[in-house]
Amino acid sequence: MNTHLQHQIHHWLQQDPDPSTRSQIQALVDNQDEAALAAMFSGRLAFGTAGLRGVVGPGPMAMNRLVIRQTTAGLGAYLLEHIIDAANRGVIIGYDGRHDSYAFAHDAASVLCAMGITVRLTSQVAATPLVAFGVKHFNAAAGIVVTASHNPPQYNGYKVYWENGAQIIPPHDSGIAAQIEHAATQAIPFIALSAAKDKLVWLNDDFYQAYRDAIRSASVLQQHANTQSVSLAYTAMHGVGADMAETVLKDAGFTHIYTVAAQREPDGDFPTVNFPNPEEKGAMDLVIAEAKKHQTMLACANDPDADRFAVAVKTADNDYKMLTGDQVGVLIGEYLLSHAPAHQRLVGTTIVSSSLLSKVAQSLEASCYTTLTGFKWLMNVGINKCQADNQFLFAYEEALGYTVGSTVWDKDGLSALVAFAQLCAQLAEKGQTVWDKLAQIYRQHGFHLNAQVSIALKPDTPNIGEHLRQHPPANIAGFAVKSRDDLNESLRTFSDGSTAVIDLPKSDVLIYCLENGARVIVRPSGTEPKIKCYYEVVEPMTASDTWLSAQQRAEQAMADFIQAHQASLPD
């Protein structure tokens, strides 16, 4: 075994506080498995704008107690250097129901307390939105939530919020990462929580009640219709959302709630789902079965850390059909805008989400901003765009993430659940269904259909991004390109050759808008022959159209669009 690898292993084993991960590494050393050890110590689990996320296991490339301690020491050092009074303002820490989350959260608290930083630590599991709420509520310097959200059981993660209550963005991510690299070479400060004294504040029931009260009193979540007509089945998907979801629904007046008992309590093994993500096939089966049992209007789900919201809606033939994230987003957005005061009409979405919300907003004399993918961008941009006469109202992205009002500066599946139930109550009072409302919106703005395709290309295929930039298409699928956005250059080029500057961070993304209202977004990969394409088609929906006829036409247009676009890419 080479000397450098031996030194890395020795340094790690001296610091690793976990007997389990230490013994796993020692077993590889004893068996002289140099290849496995070299892979294990080949780098470090990358810290980025979503913090950390990875498989739990030994060594610096995985999620484990030493990685958590090193990461927290780096974060603590960065906070002390960059935020005034960070030590007293402190850090709020919460955690989900995964097997290692409790230990990881307590380790993080011990490191920060040892660095002289006040820690507010939840006394039990907490939904991710509560931690984001807590940063604002306590005016904390930062927040940490230990969660892997909807990833498989073997994963865990470490998510960081900045002092404004939103997820970190550049340059903080790289600045914290540099401090982590330094901390990993040093002895890590640590103090037992029992000895932390005045540096540790336990967050008990009054904190959870504070979030509950904030949702109950939020101006955007005041009821406008009779709630008794709405019934719903609910699942927490073996996560941490059930108690709060049931509570905030009842606070809002919804009493016909039927929870999936088998998925109600936190369970890090996620025994009844193959993949605890409501978007995955089969994940909603049990809640839909519960909905059918009680013939409820809705079948609702939060993901395991309750920052996402999914819903299936009863159809005319007594079946249940999932709404897409875009459909939920435009429904909640339109509902909130229909009740919002004149000074609170700012909504947001991402470049890969449907363009429909921006059209709805324009028709309702509201403003809609667009950001790169991710709530870190949606919220930080939303915060910066707020004006006294144009306050933030709502933002969403197509991956089932929604922010309702400014109680939480991150996606919040709990407040989204309440908002969606409220809009259904209003529709029921008018004798309408969700499907009626969607059809009404589509008739006004066109039937919008979105699709995402990941295309694996041959190893010898030319660089797609470079090729498209050197040979910009004048038309795609037989329709002229009206404009081409190159986010690497922050430039929009129109068909007549004129240009405009795009106010978005630089990113390797190309966006083509066509004369027929369709759009394709291309995200090339610089490291492998693969691209992601996000497609949108818009089909007129006339008064004589049924939902089915408009949908079939849109689906055929989408199939033709995808086929033609893929055929136009270089082999």
mmCIF file with all atom_site columns, N, CA, C and O in Angstrom, residues 223-255:
data_model
loop_
_atom_site.group_PDB
_atom_site.id
_atom_site.type_symbol
_atom_site.label_atom_id
_atom_site.label_alt_id
_atom_site.label_comp_id
_atom_site.label_asym_id
_atom_site.label_entity_id
_atom_site.label_seq_id
_atom_site.pdbx_PDB_ins_code
_atom_site.Cartn_x
_atom_site.Cartn_y
_atom_site.Cartn_z
_atom_site.occupancy
_atom_site.B_iso_or_equiv
_atom_site.pdbx_formal_charge
_atom_site.auth_seq_id
_atom_site.auth_comp_id
_atom_site.auth_asym_id
_atom_site.auth_atom_id
_atom_site.pdbx_PDB_model_num
ATOM 1   N N  . GLN A 1 223 ? -59.021 30.973 4.628  1.00 0.00 ? 223 GLN A N  1
ATOM 2   C CA . GLN A 1 223 ? -60.023 30.220 3.877  1.00 0.00 ? 223 GLN A CA 1
ATOM 3   C C  . GLN A 1 223 ? -61.044 31.151 3.226  1.00 0.00 ? 223 GLN A C  1
ATOM 4   O O  . GLN A 1 223 ? -61.496 32.112 3.833  1.00 0.00 ? 223 GLN A O  1
ATOM 5   N N  . HIS A 1 224 ? -61.392 30.817 1.979  1.00 0.00 ? 224 HIS A N  1
ATOM 6   C CA . HIS A 1 224 ? -62.361 31.620 1.242  1.00 0.00 ? 224 HIS A CA 1
ATOM 7   C C  . HIS A 1 224 ? -63.633 30.842 0.912  1.00 0.00 ? 224 HIS A C  1
ATOM 8   O O  . HIS A 1 224 ? -64.493 31.337 0.206  1.00 0.00 ? 224 HIS A O  1
ATOM 9   N N  . ALA A 1 225 ? -63.738 29.617 1.402  1.00 0.00 ? 225 ALA A N  1
ATOM 10  C CA . ALA A 1 225 ? -64.898 28.795 1.049  1.00 0.00 ? 225 ALA A CA 1
ATOM 11  C C  . ALA A 1 225 ? -65.153 27.768 2.151  1.00 0.00 ? 225 ALA A C  1
ATOM 12  O O  . ALA A 1 225 ? -64.329 27.543 3.042  1.00 0.00 ? 225 ALA A O  1
ATOM 13  N N  . ASN A 1 226 ? -66.294 27.108 2.054  1.00 0.00 ? 226 ASN A N  1
ATOM 14  C CA . ASN A 1 226 ? -66.680 26.059 2.994  1.00 0.00 ? 226 ASN A CA 1
ATOM 15  C C  . ASN A 1 226 ? -65.779 24.836 2.812  1.00 0.00 ? 226 ASN A C  1
ATOM 16  O O  . ASN A 1 226 ? -65.688 24.277 1.720  1.00 0.00 ? 226 ASN A O  1
ATOM 17  N N  . THR A 1 227 ? -65.128 24.424 3.894  1.00 0.00 ? 227 THR A N  1
ATOM 18  C CA . THR A 1 227 ? -64.152 23.325 3.807  1.00 0.00 ? 227 THR A CA 1
ATOM 19  C C  . THR A 1 227 ? -64.799 21.943 3.861  1.00 0.00 ? 227 THR A C  1
ATOM 20  O O  . THR A 1 227 ? -64.139 20.950 3.544  1.00 0.00 ? 227 THR A O  1
ATOM 21  N N  . GLN A 1 228 ? -66.042 21.854 4.264  1.00 0.00 ? 228 GLN A N  1
ATOM 22  C CA . GLN A 1 228 ? -66.629 20.545 4.537  1.00 0.00 ? 228 GLN A CA 1
ATOM 23  C C  . GLN A 1 228 ? -66.854 19.697 3.289  1.00 0.00 ? 228 GLN A C  1
ATOM 24  O O  . GLN A 1 228 ? -67.075 18.491 3.384  1.00 0.00 ? 228 GLN A O  1
ATOM 25  N N  . SER A 1 229 ? -66.797 20.332 2.126  1.00 0.00 ? 229 SER A N  1
ATOM 26  C CA . SER A 1 229 ? -66.995 19.573 0.889  1.00 0.00 ? 229 SER A CA 1
ATOM 27  C C  . SER A 1 229 ? -65.718 18.850 0.439  1.00 0.00 ? 229 SER A C  1
ATOM 28  O O  . SER A 1 229 ? -65.758 18.039 -0.480 1.00 0.00 ? 229 SER A O  1
ATOM 29  N N  . VAL A 1 230 ? -64.593 19.140 1.097  1.00 0.00 ? 230 VAL A N  1
ATOM 30  C CA . VAL A 1 230 ? -63.305 18.547 0.699  1.00 0.00 ? 230 VAL A CA 1
ATOM 31  C C  . VAL A 1 230 ? -62.958 17.378 1.617  1.00 0.00 ? 230 VAL A C  1
ATOM 32  O O  . VAL A 1 230 ? -62.941 17.515 2.843  1.00 0.00 ? 230 VAL A O  1
ATOM 33  N N  . SER A 1 231 ? -62.668 16.248 1.011  1.00 0.00 ? 231 SER A N  1
ATOM 34  C CA . SER A 1 231 ? -62.175 15.085 1.752  1.00 0.00 ? 231 SER A CA 1
ATOM 35  C C  . SER A 1 231 ? -60.885 14.626 1.086  1.00 0.00 ? 231 SER A C  1
ATOM 36  O O  . SER A 1 231 ? -60.726 14.756 -0.130 1.00 0.00 ? 231 SER A O  1
ATOM 37  N N  . LEU A 1 232 ? -59.983 14.102 1.897  1.00 0.00 ? 232 LEU A N  1
ATOM 38  C CA . LEU A 1 232 ? -58.708 13.684 1.311  1.00 0.00 ? 232 LEU A CA 1
ATOM 39  C C  . LEU A 1 232 ? -58.086 12.533 2.078  1.00 0.00 ? 232 LEU A C  1
ATOM 40  O O  . LEU A 1 232 ? -58.241 12.405 3.292  1.00 0.00 ? 232 LEU A O  1
ATOM 41  N N  . ALA A 1 233 ? -57.374 11.688 1.333  1.00 0.00 ? 233 ALA A N  1
ATOM 42  C CA . ALA A 1 233 ? -56.489 10.688 1.916  1.00 0.00 ? 233 ALA A CA 1
ATOM 43  C C  . ALA A 1 233 ? -55.091 11.265 1.921  1.00 0.00 ? 233 ALA A C  1
ATOM 44  O O  . ALA A 1 233 ? -54.728 12.048 1.043  1.00 0.00 ? 233 ALA A O  1
ATOM 45  N N  . TYR A 1 234 ? -54.297 10.900 2.923  1.00 0.00 ? 234 TYR A N  1
ATOM 46  C CA . TYR A 1 234 ? -52.961 11.497 3.085  1.00 0.00 ? 234 TYR A CA 1
ATOM 47  C C  . TYR A 1 234 ? -51.943 10.440 3.459  1.00 0.00 ? 234 TYR A C  1
ATOM 48  O O  . TYR A 1 234 ? -52.233 9.516  4.235  1.00 0.00 ? 234 TYR A O  1
ATOM 49  N N  . THR A 1 235 ? -50.741 10.597 2.926  1.00 0.00 ? 235 THR A N  1
ATOM 50  C CA . THR A 1 235 ? -49.623 9.767  3.366  1.00 0.00 ? 235 THR A CA 1
ATOM 51  C C  . THR A 1 235 ? -48.385 10.615 3.597  1.00 0.00 ? 235 THR A C  1
ATOM 52  O O  . THR A 1 235 ? -48.099 11.539 2.834  1.00 0.00 ? 235 THR A O  1
ATOM 53  N N  . ALA A 1 236 ? -47.654 10.271 4.667  1.00 0.00 ? 236 ALA A N  1
ATOM 54  C CA . ALA A 1 236 ? -46.358 10.893 4.945  1.00 0.00 ? 236 ALA A CA 1
ATOM 55  C C  . ALA A 1 236 ? -45.216 10.090 4.319  1.00 0.00 ? 236 ALA A C  1
ATOM 56  O O  . ALA A 1 236 ? -44.057 10.471 4.446  1.00 0.00 ? 236 ALA A O  1
ATOM 57  N N  . MET A 1 237 ? -45.524 8.965  3.686  1.00 0.00 ? 237 MET A N  1
ATOM 58  C CA . MET A 1 237 ? -44.547 8.126  2.996  1.00 0.00 ? 237 MET A CA 1
ATOM 59  C C  . MET A 1 237 ? -43.387 7.729  3.909  1.00 0.00 ? 237 MET A C  1
ATOM 60  O O  . MET A 1 237 ? -42.219 7.833  3.553  1.00 0.00 ? 237 MET A O  1
ATOM 61  N N  . HIS A 1 238 ? -43.732 7.276  5.123  1.00 0.00 ? 238 HIS A N  1
ATOM 62  C CA . HIS A 1 238 ? -42.749 6.846  6.125  1.00 0.00 ? 238 HIS A CA 1
ATOM 63  C C  . HIS A 1 238 ? -41.843 7.982  6.575  1.00 0.00 ? 238 HIS A C  1
ATOM 64  O O  . HIS A 1 238 ? -40.751 7.744  7.095  1.00 0.00 ? 238 HIS A O  1
ATOM 65  N N  . GLY A 1 239 ? -42.307 9.228  6.380  1.00 0.00 ? 239 GLY A N  1
ATOM 66  C CA . GLY A 1 239 ? -41.481 10.373 6.739  1.00 0.00 ? 239 GLY A CA 1
ATOM 67  C C  . GLY A 1 239 ? -41.965 11.064 7.998  1.00 0.00 ? 239 GLY A C  1
ATOM 68  O O  . GLY A 1 239 ? -42.603 10.471 8.864  1.00 0.00 ? 239 GLY A O  1
ATOM 69  N N  . VAL A 1 240 ? -41.678 12.366 8.086  1.00 0.00 ? 240 VAL A N  1
ATOM 70  C CA . VAL A 1 240 ? -41.883 13.106 9.329  1.00 0.00 ? 240 VAL A CA 1
ATOM 71  C C  . VAL A 1 240 ? -43.019 14.116 9.243  1.00 0.00 ? 240 VAL A C  1
ATOM 72  O O  . VAL A 1 240 ? -43.174 14.949 10.129 1.00 0.00 ? 240 VAL A O  1
ATOM 73  N N  . GLY A 1 241 ? -43.849 14.034 8.172  1.00 0.00 ? 241 GLY A N  1
ATOM 74  C CA . GLY A 1 241 ? -44.836 15.078 7.952  1.00 0.00 ? 241 GLY A CA 1
ATOM 75  C C  . GLY A 1 241 ? -46.191 14.889 8.572  1.00 0.00 ? 241 GLY A C  1
ATOM 76  O O  . GLY A 1 241 ? -46.958 15.848 8.667  1.00 0.00 ? 241 GLY A O  1
ATOM 77  N N  . ALA A 1 242 ? -46.525 13.667 9.017  1.00 0.00 ? 242 ALA A N  1
ATOM 78  C CA . ALA A 1 242 ? -47.920 13.350 9.343  1.00 0.00 ? 242 ALA A CA 1
ATOM 79  C C  . ALA A 1 242 ? -48.508 14.238 10.444 1.00 0.00 ? 242 ALA A C  1
ATOM 80  O O  . ALA A 1 242 ? -49.596 14.810 10.278 1.00 0.00 ? 242 ALA A O  1
ATOM 81  N N  . ASP A 1 243 ? -47.846 14.341 11.585 1.00 0.00 ? 243 ASP A N  1
ATOM 82  C CA . ASP A 1 243 ? -48.402 15.105 12.709 1.00 0.00 ? 243 ASP A CA 1
ATOM 83  C C  . ASP A 1 243 ? -48.733 16.534 12.297 1.00 0.00 ? 243 ASP A C  1
ATOM 84  O O  . ASP A 1 243 ? -49.831 17.037 12.558 1.00 0.00 ? 243 ASP A O  1
ATOM 85  N N  . MET A 1 244 ? -47.778 17.192 11.646 1.00 0.00 ? 244 MET A N  1
ATOM 86  C CA . MET A 1 244 ? -47.990 18.593 11.288 1.00 0.00 ? 244 MET A CA 1
ATOM 87  C C  . MET A 1 244 ? -48.979 18.722 10.141 1.00 0.00 ? 244 MET A C  1
ATOM 88  O O  . MET A 1 244 ? -49.811 19.650 10.135 1.00 0.00 ? 244 MET A O  1
ATOM 89  N N  . ALA A 1 245 ? -48.936 17.818 9.184  1.00 0.00 ? 245 ALA A N  1
ATOM 90  C CA . ALA A 1 245 ? -49.876 17.890 8.062  1.00 0.00 ? 245 ALA A CA 1
ATOM 91  C C  . ALA A 1 245 ? -51.309 17.773 8.557  1.00 0.00 ? 245 ALA A C  1
ATOM 92  O O  . ALA A 1 245 ? -52.191 18.567 8.179  1.00 0.00 ? 245 ALA A O  1
ATOM 93  N N  . GLU A 1 246 ? -51.560 16.788 9.409  1.00 0.00 ? 246 GLU A N  1
ATOM 94  C CA . GLU A 1 246 ? -52.916 16.600 9.944  1.00 0.00 ? 246 GLU A CA 1
ATOM 95  C C  . GLU A 1 246 ? -53.345 17.812 10.768 1.00 0.00 ? 246 GLU A C  1
ATOM 96  O O  . GLU A 1 246 ? -54.502 18.249 10.710 1.00 0.00 ? 246 GLU A O  1
ATOM 97  N N  . THR A 1 247 ? -52.394 18.379 11.508 1.00 0.00 ? 247 THR A N  1
ATOM 98  C CA . THR A 1 247 ? -52.703 19.517 12.381 1.00 0.00 ? 247 THR A CA 1
ATOM 99  C C  . THR A 1 247 ? -53.050 20.758 11.576 1.00 0.00 ? 247 THR A C  1
ATOM 100 O O  . THR A 1 247 ? -54.066 21.425 11.853 1.00 0.00 ? 247 THR A O  1
ATOM 101 N N  . VAL A 1 248 ? -52.221 21.110 10.577 1.00 0.00 ? 248 VAL A N  1
ATOM 102 C CA . VAL A 1 248 ? -52.478 22.348 9.830  1.00 0.00 ? 248 VAL A CA 1
ATOM 103 C C  . VAL A 1 248 ? -53.727 22.217 8.959  1.00 0.00 ? 248 VAL A C  1
ATOM 104 O O  . VAL A 1 248 ? -54.434 23.219 8.718  1.00 0.00 ? 248 VAL A O  1
ATOM 105 N N  . LEU A 1 249 ? -54.027 21.010 8.499  1.00 0.00 ? 249 LEU A N  1
ATOM 106 C CA . LEU A 1 249 ? -55.267 20.808 7.755  1.00 0.00 ? 249 LEU A CA 1
ATOM 107 C C  . LEU A 1 249 ? -56.485 21.041 8.662  1.00 0.00 ? 249 LEU A C  1
ATOM 108 O O  . LEU A 1 249 ? -57.433 21.731 8.284  1.00 0.00 ? 249 LEU A O  1
ATOM 109 N N  . LYS A 1 250 ? -56.426 20.470 9.862  1.00 0.00 ? 250 LYS A N  1
ATOM 110 C CA . LYS A 1 250 ? -57.552 20.647 10.794 1.00 0.00 ? 250 LYS A CA 1
ATOM 111 C C  . LYS A 1 250 ? -57.678 22.102 11.234 1.00 0.00 ? 250 LYS A C  1
ATOM 112 O O  . LYS A 1 250 ? -58.787 22.625 11.389 1.00 0.00 ? 250 LYS A O  1
ATOM 113 N N  . ASP A 1 251 ? -56.529 22.781 11.435 1.00 0.00 ? 251 ASP A N  1
ATOM 114 C CA . ASP A 1 251 ? -56.565 24.203 11.765 1.00 0.00 ? 251 ASP A CA 1
ATOM 115 C C  . ASP A 1 251 ? -57.291 25.002 10.681 1.00 0.00 ? 251 ASP A C  1
ATOM 116 O O  . ASP A 1 251 ? -57.955 26.007 10.970 1.00 0.00 ? 251 ASP A O  1
ATOM 117 N N  . ALA A 1 252 ? -57.123 24.567 9.427  1.00 0.00 ? 252 ALA A N  1
ATOM 118 C CA . ALA A 1 252 ? -57.737 25.268 8.297  1.00 0.00 ? 252 ALA A CA 1
ATOM 119 C C  . ALA A 1 252 ? -59.191 24.845 8.076  1.00 0.00 ? 252 ALA A C  1
ATOM 120 O O  . ALA A 1 252 ? -59.835 25.318 7.138  1.00 0.00 ? 252 ALA A O  1
ATOM 121 N N  . GLY A 1 253 ? -59.685 23.932 8.912  1.00 0.00 ? 253 GLY A N  1
ATOM 122 C CA . GLY A 1 253 ? -61.090 23.560 8.842  1.00 0.00 ? 253 GLY A CA 1
ATOM 123 C C  . GLY A 1 253 ? -61.389 22.267 8.111  1.00 0.00 ? 253 GLY A C  1
ATOM 124 O O  . GLY A 1 253 ? -62.562 21.919 7.919  1.00 0.00 ? 253 GLY A O  1
ATOM 125 N N  . PHE A 1 254 ? -60.346 21.533 7.711  1.00 0.00 ? 254 PHE A N  1
ATOM 126 C CA . PHE A 1 254 ? -60.561 20.282 6.984  1.00 0.00 ? 254 PHE A CA 1
ATOM 127 C C  . PHE A 1 254 ? -60.612 19.119 7.975  1.00 0.00 ? 254 PHE A C  1
ATOM 128 O O  . PHE A 1 254 ? -59.642 18.851 8.685  1.00 0.00 ? 254 PHE A O  1
ATOM 129 N N  . THR A 1 255 ? -61.739 18.448 8.015  1.00 0.00 ? 255 THR A N  1
ATOM 130 C CA . THR A 1 255 ? -61.946 17.392 9.014  1.00 0.00 ? 255 THR A CA 1
ATOM 131 C C  . THR A 1 255 ? -62.060 16.001 8.398  1.00 0.00 ? 255 THR A C  1
ATOM 132 O O  . THR A 1 255 ? -61.947 15.011 9.110  1.00 0.00 ? 255 THR A O  1
#
